Amino acid sequence: MDSRVEHHVKHVEHGFGPVWDGTSRVLVLGSMPSPKSREESFYYMHPRNRFWPVMEAIFTDPANPTDVAGDTPQSRRGFALRHHVALWDVIASCDIMGASDASIRNAVPNDPAPILATAPITRIVTTGAKAAQLYRRLIAPTLAADGIDVPMTPLPSTSPANASMSLDHLIAVYREAFIPYLP
């Protein structure tokens, strides 16, 4: 790595645990929480990340005005669990520059096996190319060795860095991936 960049790379720990319960059907795995998400100790908390608007577009019951993700960790946790969505990340710790997935080095994976052994997860989705790449390299072989076979679907990133994909397109892609695997 370029020495001018190295001093901006930090070793970071994930800092908070997964969101799931005994009714979770789809496990969403990002790469590593952004600095804003680590600060808030919850998933997809950067105000320009489109994850929660996508989730609301897919799952909100229009007949229930209280069925919204909101903007707090507590309201978002409740929304995810009500809709049988589990949240975590592929990486437990790594060296990273800001929120740049491209800069991730020395990744240490999380272990989703306890969740997969307990909850009726029928699909894993990864958000972003780096999460999919690291999942395939660091987690899938271990799960396979343990006899755990849950299909994984890579999805595009909802990060503001993925500006080439419109919100409507993200909603369509995520809807197609989620809906067949939910009750």
Coordinates of N, CA, C and O in Angstrom, one line a residue:
M1 N 0.8 -1.2 0.0 CA 0.0 0.0 0.0 C 0.9 1.2 0.0 O 1.9 1.3 0.6
D2 N 0.5 2.3 -0.7 CA 1.2 3.5 -0.8 C 1.4 4.1 0.7 O 0.4 4.2 1.4
S3 N 2.6 4.5 1.0 CA 2.9 5.0 2.3 C 2.1 6.3 2.6 O 1.8 6.6 3.8
R4 N 1.7 7.1 1.6 CA 0.9 8.3 1.9 C -0.5 7.9 2.3 O -1.2 8.6 3.0
V5 N -1.0 6.7 2.0 CA -2.3 6.2 2.4 C -2.3 5.4 3.7 O -3.2 5.5 4.5
E6 N -1.2 4.7 3.9 CA -1.1 3.9 5.1 C -1.5 4.6 6.4 O -2.1 4.0 7.2
H7 N -1.1 5.8 6.6 CA -1.3 6.5 7.8 C -2.8 6.8 8.0 O -3.2 7.2 9.1
H8 N -3.6 6.7 6.9 CA -5.0 7.0 7.0 C -5.8 5.7 7.2 O -7.0 5.7 7.5
V9 N -5.2 4.6 7.1 CA -5.8 3.3 7.3 C -5.8 3.0 8.8 O -4.8 3.2 9.5
K10 N -7.0 2.6 9.3 CA -7.1 2.3 10.7 C -7.6 0.9 10.9 O -8.3 0.3 10.1
H11 N -7.1 0.3 12.0 CA -7.6 -1.0 12.4 C -8.9 -0.8 13.1 O -9.0 0.0 14.1
V12 N -10.0 -1.4 12.7 CA -11.3 -1.2 13.3 C -11.9 -2.5 13.7 O -11.7 -3.6 13.1
E13 N -12.6 -2.5 14.8 CA -13.4 -3.6 15.3 C -14.9 -3.3 15.0 O -15.3 -2.2 15.0
H14 N -15.7 -4.4 14.7 CA -17.1 -4.2 14.3 C -17.8 -3.4 15.4 O -18.4 -2.4 15.1
G15 N -17.7 -3.8 16.6 CA -18.2 -3.0 17.7 C -19.6 -3.3 18.2 O -20.0 -2.8 19.2
F16 N -20.4 -4.0 17.5 CA -21.8 -4.3 17.9 C -22.2 -5.6 17.3 O -21.7 -6.0 16.2
G17 N -23.2 -6.3 17.9 CA -23.6 -7.6 17.4 C -24.6 -7.7 16.4 O -25.1 -6.6 15.9
P18 N -25.0 -8.9 16.0 CA -26.0 -9.1 15.0 C -27.4 -8.8 15.5 O -27.7 -8.7 16.7
V19 N -28.3 -8.5 14.6 CA -29.8 -8.4 14.9 C -30.5 -9.6 14.3 O -30.3 -9.8 13.1
W20 N -31.1 -10.3 15.1 CA -31.9 -11.5 14.6 C -32.7 -12.1 15.7 O -32.5 -11.7 16.9
D21 N -33.7 -12.9 15.4 CA -34.4 -13.6 16.4 C -34.9 -15.0 15.8 O -34.5 -15.3 14.7
G22 N -35.7 -15.7 16.5 CA -36.1 -17.0 16.1 C -37.0 -17.0 14.9 O -37.4 -18.1 14.4
T23 N -37.4 -15.9 14.4 CA -38.3 -15.8 13.2 C -37.6 -15.2 12.0 O -38.2 -15.1 10.9
S24 N -36.3 -14.9 12.1 CA -35.6 -14.3 11.0 C -35.4 -15.3 9.8 O -35.1 -16.5 10.0
R25 N -35.7 -14.8 8.6 CA -35.7 -15.7 7.4 C -34.6 -15.3 6.4 O -34.2 -16.2 5.7
V26 N -34.2 -14.1 6.4 CA -33.2 -13.6 5.5 C -32.1 -12.9 6.3 O -32.4 -12.1 7.2
L27 N -30.9 -13.3 6.1 CA -29.7 -12.7 6.8 C -29.0 -11.8 5.8 O -28.5 -12.2 4.7
V28 N -29.0 -10.5 6.1 CA -28.3 -9.5 5.3 C -26.9 -9.3 5.9 O -26.8 -9.0 7.1
L29 N -25.9 -9.5 5.1 CA -24.5 -9.3 5.5 C -23.9 -8.2 4.7 O -23.8 -8.3 3.5
G30 N -23.5 -7.1 5.4 CA -22.7 -6.1 4.7 C -21.2 -6.4 4.9 O -20.9 -7.5 5.3
S31 N -20.3 -5.5 4.5 CA -18.9 -5.8 4.7 C -18.5 -5.4 6.1 O -18.3 -6.2 7.0
M32 N -18.3 -4.1 6.4 CA -18.0 -3.6 7.7 C -18.8 -2.3 7.9 O -18.9 -1.5 6.9
P33 N -19.3 -2.0 9.1 CA -20.1 -0.8 9.2 C -19.2 0.5 8.9 O -18.0 0.5 9.2
S34 N -19.9 1.4 8.4 CA -19.2 2.7 8.1 C -18.9 3.4 9.4 O -19.4 3.0 10.5
P35 N -18.0 4.4 9.4 CA -17.7 5.2 10.6 C -19.0 5.7 11.3 O -19.1 5.6 12.5
K36 N -20.0 6.2 10.6 CA -21.2 6.7 11.1 C -22.0 5.5 11.8 O -22.5 5.7 12.9
S37 N -22.0 4.4 11.2 CA -22.7 3.2 11.8 C -22.0 2.7 13.0 O -22.6 2.4 14.0
R38 N -20.7 2.7 13.0 CA -19.9 2.3 14.2 C -20.2 3.3 15.3 O -20.3 2.9 16.5
E39 N -20.2 4.6 15.0 CA -20.5 5.6 16.0 C -21.9 5.4 16.6 O -22.1 5.6 17.8
E40 N -22.9 5.1 15.8 CA -24.3 4.9 16.2 C -24.5 3.5 16.8 O -25.6 3.2 17.3
S41 N -23.5 2.6 16.6 CA -23.6 1.1 17.0 C -24.8 0.4 16.3 O -25.6 -0.3 17.0
F42 N -25.1 0.8 15.0 CA -26.1 0.1 14.3 C -25.9 0.1 12.8 O -25.1 1.0 12.3
Y43 N -26.6 -0.7 12.1 CA -26.4 -0.9 10.7 C -27.0 0.2 9.8 O -28.1 0.7 10.0
Y44 N -26.2 0.6 8.8 CA -26.7 1.5 7.7 C -27.2 2.8 8.3 O -28.3 3.3 7.9
M45 N -26.4 3.4 9.1 CA -26.8 4.7 9.8 C -26.4 5.9 9.1 O -26.8 7.0 9.5
H46 N -25.5 5.8 8.0 CA -25.2 7.0 7.3 C -26.5 7.6 6.7 O -27.2 6.9 6.1
P47 N -26.7 8.9 6.8 CA -28.0 9.4 6.4 C -28.2 9.3 4.9 O -29.4 9.3 4.4
R48 N -27.2 9.1 4.1 CA -27.3 9.0 2.6 C -27.4 7.6 2.2 O -27.6 7.3 1.0
N49 N -27.1 6.6 3.1 CA -27.2 5.2 2.7 C -28.7 4.9 2.4 O -29.6 5.3 3.2
R50 N -28.9 4.1 1.4 CA -30.3 3.9 1.0 C -30.9 2.6 1.5 O -32.0 2.2 1.1
F51 N -30.2 1.9 2.3 CA -30.7 0.6 2.8 C -32.1 0.7 3.4 O -33.0 -0.1 3.1
W52 N -32.3 1.6 4.4 CA -33.6 1.7 5.1 C -34.7 2.2 4.2 O -35.8 1.6 4.2
P53 N -34.4 3.1 3.3 CA -35.5 3.5 2.3 C -35.9 2.2 1.4 O -37.0 2.0 1.1
V54 N -34.9 1.4 1.0 CA -35.2 0.2 0.2 C -36.0 -0.7 1.1 O -37.0 -1.3 0.6
M55 N -35.6 -1.0 2.3 CA -36.4 -1.9 3.2 C -37.8 -1.4 3.4 O -38.7 -2.2 3.3
E56 N -38.0 -0.1 3.6 CA -39.3 0.4 3.8 C -40.2 0.2 2.5 O -41.3 -0.1 2.5
A57 N -39.5 0.4 1.3 CA -40.3 0.3 0.1 C -40.7 -1.2 -0.1 O -41.8 -1.4 -0.7
I58 N -39.9 -2.1 0.3 CA -40.3 -3.5 0.2 C -41.3 -4.0 1.2 O -42.2 -4.7 0.9
F59 N -41.1 -3.6 2.4 CA -41.8 -4.2 3.5 C -43.0 -3.4 4.2 O -43.8 -4.0 4.8
T60 N -42.9 -2.1 4.1 CA -43.9 -1.3 4.8 C -45.3 -1.7 4.4 O -45.7 -1.8 3.3
D61 N -46.2 -1.9 5.5 CA -47.6 -2.2 5.3 C -48.3 -0.8 5.1 O -48.4 -0.1 6.1
P62 N -48.8 -0.5 3.9 CA -49.4 0.8 3.8 C -50.6 1.0 4.6 O -51.0 2.2 4.9
A63 N -51.2 0.0 5.1 CA -52.4 0.1 6.0 C -52.0 0.4 7.4 O -52.9 0.6 8.3
N64 N -50.7 0.3 7.7 CA -50.2 0.5 9.1 C -49.2 1.7 9.1 O -48.1 1.5 8.8
P65 N -49.7 2.9 9.5 CA -48.8 4.0 9.5 C -47.6 4.0 10.4 O -46.7 4.7 10.3
T66 N -47.7 3.0 11.4 CA -46.5 2.9 12.3 C -45.5 1.9 11.8 O -44.4 1.7 12.4
D67 N -45.7 1.3 10.6 CA -44.8 0.3 10.1 C -43.7 1.0 9.2 O -43.7 0.9 8.0
V68 N -42.8 1.7 9.9 CA -41.7 2.4 9.3 C -40.4 2.1 10.0 O -40.4 1.7 11.2
A69 N -39.3 2.2 9.3 CA -38.0 2.0 9.9 C -37.6 3.0 10.9 O -36.9 2.8 11.8
G70 N -38.0 4.3 10.6 CA -37.6 5.4 11.5 C -36.2 5.7 11.3 O -35.5 5.3 10.3
D71 N -35.6 6.4 12.3 CA -34.2 6.8 12.1 C -33.3 6.5 13.3 O -32.2 7.0 13.4
T72 N -33.9 5.8 14.3 CA -33.1 5.4 15.4 C -32.7 3.9 15.3 O -33.4 3.1 14.7
P73 N -31.6 3.5 16.0 CA -31.3 2.1 16.0 C -32.4 1.2 16.6 O -32.7 0.2 16.0
Q74 N -33.2 1.7 17.6 CA -34.2 0.9 18.2 C -35.4 0.7 17.2 O -35.9 -0.4 17.0
S75 N -35.8 1.8 16.5 CA -36.9 1.6 15.5 C -36.5 0.8 14.3 O -37.3 0.0 13.8
R76 N -35.2 0.9 13.9 CA -34.8 0.1 12.8 C -34.6 -1.3 13.1 O -34.9 -2.2 12.3
R77 N -34.2 -1.6 14.3 CA -34.1 -3.0 14.8 C -35.5 -3.6 14.8 O -35.7 -4.7 14.3
G78 N -36.4 -2.9 15.4 CA -37.8 -3.4 15.4 C -38.4 -3.7 14.0 O -39.0 -4.7 13.8
F79 N -38.1 -2.8 13.1 CA -38.6 -2.9 11.7 C -38.0 -4.2 11.1 O -38.8 -5.0 10.5
A80 N -36.7 -4.3 11.2 CA -36.1 -5.5 10.6 C -36.7 -6.8 11.2 O -37.0 -7.7 10.5
L81 N -36.8 -6.9 12.5 CA -37.3 -8.1 13.2 C -38.7 -8.4 12.8 O -39.1 -9.5 12.6
R82 N -39.6 -7.3 12.8 CA -41.0 -7.5 12.4 C -41.1 -8.1 11.0 O -42.0 -8.8 10.7
H83 N -40.1 -7.8 10.2 CA -40.2 -8.3 8.8 C -39.2 -9.5 8.5 O -38.9 -9.8 7.4
H84 N -38.8 -10.1 9.6 CA -38.0 -11.4 9.6 C -36.7 -11.2 8.9 O -36.2 -12.2 8.3
V85 N -36.1 -10.0 9.0 CA -34.8 -9.8 8.4 C -33.7 -9.7 9.6 O -33.9 -9.0 10.5
A86 N -32.7 -10.5 9.4 CA -31.5 -10.4 10.3 C -30.4 -9.6 9.7 O -30.3 -9.5 8.4
L87 N -29.7 -8.9 10.5 CA -28.6 -8.0 10.0 C -27.3 -8.4 10.7 O -27.2 -8.6 11.9
W88 N -26.2 -8.4 9.9 CA -24.9 -8.5 10.5 C -23.9 -8.1 9.4 O -24.3 -7.6 8.3
D89 N -22.6 -8.3 9.6 CA -21.6 -8.0 8.6 C -20.7 -9.2 8.5 O -20.5 -10.0 9.4
V90 N -20.0 -9.3 7.3 CA -19.1 -10.4 7.1 C -17.9 -10.2 8.0 O -17.3 -11.2 8.5
I91 N -17.4 -9.0 8.2 CA -16.2 -8.7 8.9 C -16.3 -8.4 10.4 O -17.1 -7.5 10.7
A92 N -15.5 -9.0 11.2 CA -15.5 -8.7 12.7 C -14.5 -7.6 12.9 O -14.7 -6.8 13.8
S93 N -13.4 -7.6 12.2 CA -12.4 -6.6 12.3 C -11.5 -6.5 11.0 O -11.5 -7.5 10.3
C94 N -10.9 -5.4 10.7 CA -10.1 -5.2 9.5 C -9.3 -3.9 9.6 O -9.6 -3.1 10.5
D95 N -8.5 -3.7 8.7 CA -7.8 -2.4 8.5 C -8.6 -1.8 7.3 O -8.8 -2.4 6.3
I96 N -9.0 -0.5 7.5 CA -9.8 0.2 6.5 C -9.5 1.6 6.5 O -9.2 2.2 7.6
M97 N -9.7 2.3 5.4 CA -9.6 3.7 5.3 C -11.0 4.3 5.2 O -11.7 4.1 4.2
G98 N -11.5 5.0 6.2 CA -12.8 5.5 6.3 C -13.9 4.5 6.1 O -13.9 3.5 6.8
A99 N -14.7 4.6 5.0 CA -15.7 3.6 4.7 C -15.5 2.9 3.4 O -16.4 2.3 2.9
S100 N -14.2 3.0 2.9 CA -13.9 2.5 1.6 C -13.7 1.0 1.6 O -12.7 0.5 2.1
D101 N -14.7 0.2 1.1 CA -14.6 -1.2 1.0 C -13.3 -1.6 0.2 O -12.7 -2.6 0.5
A102 N -13.0 -0.8 -0.8 CA -11.8 -1.1 -1.6 C -10.5 -1.1 -0.8 O -9.5 -1.8 -1.2
S103 N -10.5 -0.4 0.3 CA -9.3 -0.4 1.1 C -9.2 -1.5 2.2 O -8.2 -1.5 2.9
I104 N -10.2 -2.3 2.3 CA -10.2 -3.3 3.4 C -9.1 -4.3 3.2 O -8.8 -4.9 2.1
R105 N -8.3 -4.5 4.3 CA -7.2 -5.4 4.4 C -7.3 -6.2 5.7 O -7.9 -5.7 6.7
N106 N -6.7 -7.3 5.8 CA -6.5 -8.1 7.0 C -7.9 -8.3 7.7 O -8.1 -8.2 8.9
A107 N -8.9 -8.7 6.9 CA -10.2 -9.0 7.4 C -10.3 -10.2 8.2 O -9.8 -11.3 7.8
V108 N -11.0 -10.1 9.3 CA -11.3 -11.3 10.2 C -12.8 -11.4 10.1 O -13.5 -10.5 10.4
P109 N -13.3 -12.6 9.8 CA -14.7 -12.8 9.6 C -15.5 -13.0 10.9 O -15.0 -13.4 11.9
N110 N -16.8 -12.6 10.8 CA -17.7 -13.0 11.8 C -18.1 -14.5 11.5 O -17.9 -15.0 10.4
D111 N -18.8 -15.1 12.5 CA -19.2 -16.5 12.3 C -20.7 -16.5 12.4 O -21.3 -16.5 13.5
P112 N -21.4 -16.6 11.3 CA -22.9 -16.6 11.3 C -23.5 -18.0 11.6 O -24.7 -18.2 11.7
A113 N -22.6 -19.0 11.8 CA -23.1 -20.4 12.0 C -24.1 -20.5 13.2 O -25.2 -21.1 13.1
P114 N -23.9 -19.8 14.4 CA -24.9 -19.9 15.4 C -26.3 -19.4 15.1 O -27.3 -19.9 15.4
I115 N -26.3 -18.3 14.3 CA -27.6 -17.7 13.8 C -28.2 -18.7 12.9 O -29.4 -19.0 13.0
L116 N -27.5 -19.2 11.9 CA -28.0 -20.2 10.9 C -28.5 -21.5 11.5 O -29.4 -22.1 11.0
A117 N -27.9 -21.9 12.6 CA -28.3 -23.1 13.3 C -29.5 -22.9 14.1 O -30.2 -23.9 14.5
T118 N -29.9 -21.7 14.5 CA -31.0 -21.4 15.4 C -32.2 -20.8 14.7 O -33.3 -21.1 15.0
A119 N -32.0 -19.8 13.8 CA -33.1 -19.1 13.1 C -33.4 -19.9 11.8 O -32.5 -20.5 11.2
P120 N -34.7 -19.7 11.3 CA -35.0 -20.4 10.1 C -34.6 -19.6 8.8 O -35.4 -19.3 7.9
I121 N -33.3 -19.2 8.8 CA -32.8 -18.5 7.7 C -32.8 -19.3 6.4 O -32.2 -20.4 6.4
T122 N -33.4 -18.8 5.3 CA -33.5 -19.6 4.1 C -32.6 -18.9 3.0 O -32.5 -19.5 1.9
R123 N -32.1 -17.7 3.2 CA -31.4 -17.0 2.2 C -30.4 -16.0 2.9 O -30.8 -15.4 3.9
I124 N -29.2 -16.0 2.5 CA -28.3 -14.9 2.9 C -28.1 -14.0 1.7 O -28.0 -14.4 0.6
V125 N -28.1 -12.7 2.0 CA -27.9 -11.7 0.9 C -26.7 -10.8 1.4 O -26.6 -10.5 2.6
T126 N -25.8 -10.5 0.5 CA -24.7 -9.6 0.8 C -25.0 -8.3 0.1 O -25.5 -8.2 -1.0
T127 N -24.6 -7.2 0.8 CA -24.8 -5.9 0.2 C -23.5 -5.3 -0.3 O -22.7 -4.9 0.5
G128 N -23.3 -5.4 -1.5 CA -22.1 -4.8 -2.1 C -21.1 -5.9 -2.6 O -21.1 -7.1 -2.0
A129 N -20.3 -5.6 -3.6 CA -19.4 -6.6 -4.2 C -18.3 -7.1 -3.2 O -18.0 -8.3 -3.1
K130 N -17.8 -6.2 -2.3 CA -16.8 -6.6 -1.4 C -17.4 -7.5 -0.3 O -16.7 -8.5 0.0
A131 N -18.6 -7.3 0.1 CA -19.2 -8.2 1.1 C -19.3 -9.6 0.5 O -19.1 -10.6 1.1
A132 N -19.8 -9.7 -0.8 CA -20.0 -10.9 -1.4 C -18.6 -11.6 -1.6 O -18.5 -12.8 -1.3
Q133 N -17.6 -10.9 -2.0 CA -16.3 -11.5 -2.2 C -15.7 -12.0 -0.9 O -15.2 -13.2 -0.9
L134 N -15.8 -11.3 0.1 CA -15.3 -11.7 1.4 C -16.1 -12.9 2.0 O -15.6 -13.8 2.6
Y135 N -17.4 -12.8 1.8 CA -18.3 -13.9 2.3 C -17.8 -15.2 1.6 O -17.6 -16.3 2.3
R136 N -17.6 -15.2 0.3 CA -17.2 -16.4 -0.5 C -15.9 -16.9 0.0 O -15.6 -18.1 0.1
R137 N -15.0 -16.0 0.3 CA -13.6 -16.4 0.7 C -13.5 -16.8 2.1 O -12.8 -17.7 2.5
L138 N -14.1 -16.0 3.0 CA -13.9 -16.2 4.4 C -14.9 -17.0 5.2 O -14.6 -17.6 6.2
I139 N -16.2 -17.0 4.7 CA -17.3 -17.6 5.5 C -17.8 -18.8 4.9 O -18.0 -19.9 5.5
A140 N -18.1 -18.8 3.6 CA -18.7 -19.9 2.9 C -18.0 -21.2 3.1 O -18.6 -22.3 3.3
P141 N -16.6 -21.3 3.0 CA -15.9 -22.5 3.1 C -16.1 -23.1 4.5 O -16.3 -24.3 4.7
T142 N -16.1 -22.3 5.6 CA -16.3 -22.8 6.9 C -17.7 -23.3 7.1 O -17.9 -24.3 7.7
L143 N -18.7 -22.6 6.6 CA -20.1 -23.1 6.7 C -20.3 -24.4 6.0 O -20.9 -25.3 6.5
A144 N -19.7 -24.5 4.8 CA -19.8 -25.8 4.0 C -19.1 -26.9 4.8 O -19.7 -28.0 4.9
A145 N -18.0 -26.6 5.4 CA -17.3 -27.7 6.2 C -18.1 -28.1 7.4 O -18.0 -29.2 7.9
D146 N -19.0 -27.2 7.9 CA -19.8 -27.5 9.0 C -21.2 -28.1 8.6 O -22.1 -28.3 9.4
G147 N -21.3 -28.3 7.3 CA -22.6 -28.9 6.7 C -23.7 -27.9 6.7 O -24.9 -28.3 6.6
I148 N -23.4 -26.6 6.7 CA -24.5 -25.6 6.6 C -24.6 -25.1 5.2 O -23.6 -24.6 4.6
D149 N -25.7 -25.3 4.6 CA -25.9 -24.9 3.2 C -27.1 -24.0 3.0 O -28.2 -24.4 2.8
V150 N -26.8 -22.7 3.1 CA -27.9 -21.6 2.9 C -27.4 -20.8 1.7 O -26.3 -20.3 1.7
P151 N -28.2 -20.8 0.7 CA -27.8 -20.0 -0.5 C -27.5 -18.5 -0.2 O -28.2 -17.9 0.6
M152 N -26.6 -18.0 -1.0 CA -26.2 -16.6 -0.8 C -26.5 -15.9 -2.2 O -26.1 -16.4 -3.2
T153 N -27.1 -14.7 -2.1 CA -27.4 -13.9 -3.2 C -26.6 -12.5 -3.1 O -26.9 -11.8 -2.1
P154 N -25.7 -12.2 -4.0 CA -25.0 -10.9 -3.9 C -25.9 -9.8 -4.4 O -26.6 -10.0 -5.5
L155 N -26.0 -8.7 -3.7 CA -26.9 -7.6 -4.1 C -26.0 -6.4 -4.2 O -24.9 -6.3 -3.6
P156 N -26.4 -5.4 -4.9 CA -25.6 -4.1 -5.0 C -25.6 -3.4 -3.7 O -26.5 -3.5 -2.9
S157 N -24.6 -2.6 -3.6 CA -24.5 -1.7 -2.4 C -25.5 -0.6 -2.4 O -25.9 -0.1 -3.4
T158 N -26.0 -0.3 -1.2 CA -26.9 0.8 -1.0 C -26.2 2.1 -0.6 O -26.8 3.1 -0.3
S159 N -24.9 2.0 -0.5 CA -24.0 3.1 -0.1 C -24.2 4.3 -1.1 O -24.4 4.1 -2.3
P160 N -24.0 5.5 -0.6 CA -24.0 6.6 -1.5 C -22.9 6.6 -2.5 O -23.0 7.2 -3.5
A161 N -21.9 5.8 -2.2 CA -20.8 5.6 -3.2 C -21.2 4.9 -4.4 O -20.6 5.0 -5.5
N162 N -22.3 4.2 -4.4 CA -22.9 3.5 -5.5 C -24.0 4.3 -6.2 O -25.1 4.0 -6.3
A163 N -23.6 5.5 -6.5 CA -24.5 6.5 -7.1 C -25.0 6.2 -8.5 O -26.0 6.7 -8.9
S164 N -24.4 5.3 -9.2 CA -24.8 4.9 -10.5 C -26.1 4.1 -10.5 O -26.8 4.0 -11.5
M165 N -26.5 3.6 -9.3 CA -27.7 2.8 -9.3 C -28.8 3.6 -8.6 O -28.7 4.0 -7.4
S166 N -29.9 3.8 -9.3 CA -31.0 4.6 -8.7 C -31.7 3.9 -7.6 O -31.7 2.6 -7.5
L167 N -32.4 4.6 -6.8 CA -33.2 4.1 -5.7 C -34.2 3.1 -6.2 O -34.4 2.0 -5.7
D168 N -34.9 3.4 -7.3 CA -35.9 2.5 -7.8 C -35.3 1.2 -8.3 O -35.9 0.1 -8.1
H169 N -34.1 1.3 -8.9 CA -33.5 0.0 -9.3 C -33.1 -0.8 -8.1 O -33.2 -2.0 -8.1
L170 N -32.5 -0.2 -7.1 CA -32.1 -0.9 -5.9 C -33.4 -1.6 -5.3 O -33.3 -2.8 -4.9
I171 N -34.5 -0.9 -5.2 CA -35.7 -1.5 -4.7 C -36.1 -2.7 -5.5 O -36.4 -3.7 -4.9
A172 N -36.1 -2.6 -6.8 CA -36.5 -3.7 -7.6 C -35.6 -4.9 -7.4 O -36.1 -6.1 -7.3
V173 N -34.3 -4.7 -7.4 CA -33.3 -5.8 -7.2 C -33.5 -6.4 -5.8 O -33.5 -7.7 -5.7
Y174 N -33.6 -5.6 -4.8 CA -33.7 -6.2 -3.4 C -35.1 -6.9 -3.3 O -35.1 -7.9 -2.6
R175 N -36.1 -6.3 -3.8 CA -37.5 -7.0 -3.7 C -37.4 -8.4 -4.3 O -37.9 -9.3 -3.7
E176 N -36.8 -8.5 -5.5 CA -36.7 -9.8 -6.2 C -35.9 -10.8 -5.3 O -36.2 -12.0 -5.3
A177 N -34.9 -10.3 -4.6 CA -34.1 -11.2 -3.8 C -34.8 -11.6 -2.5 O -34.6 -12.7 -2.0
F178 N -35.5 -10.7 -1.9 CA -36.1 -10.9 -0.5 C -37.4 -11.7 -0.6 O -37.6 -12.6 0.2
I179 N -38.4 -11.2 -1.4 CA -39.7 -11.7 -1.3 C -39.9 -13.2 -1.4 O -40.7 -13.7 -0.5
P180 N -39.3 -13.9 -2.2 CA -39.5 -15.4 -2.3 C -39.1 -16.1 -1.0 O -39.5 -17.2 -0.8
Y181 N -38.3 -15.5 -0.2 CA -37.8 -16.2 1.0 C -38.4 -15.8 2.3 O -38.0 -16.2 3.4
L182 N -39.4 -14.9 2.2 CA -40.1 -14.5 3.4 C -41.5 -15.1 3.5 O -42.1 -15.4 2.5
P183 N -42.0 -15.2 4.8 CA -43.3 -15.8 4.9 C -44.4 -14.9 4.3 O -44.3 -13.8 4.2

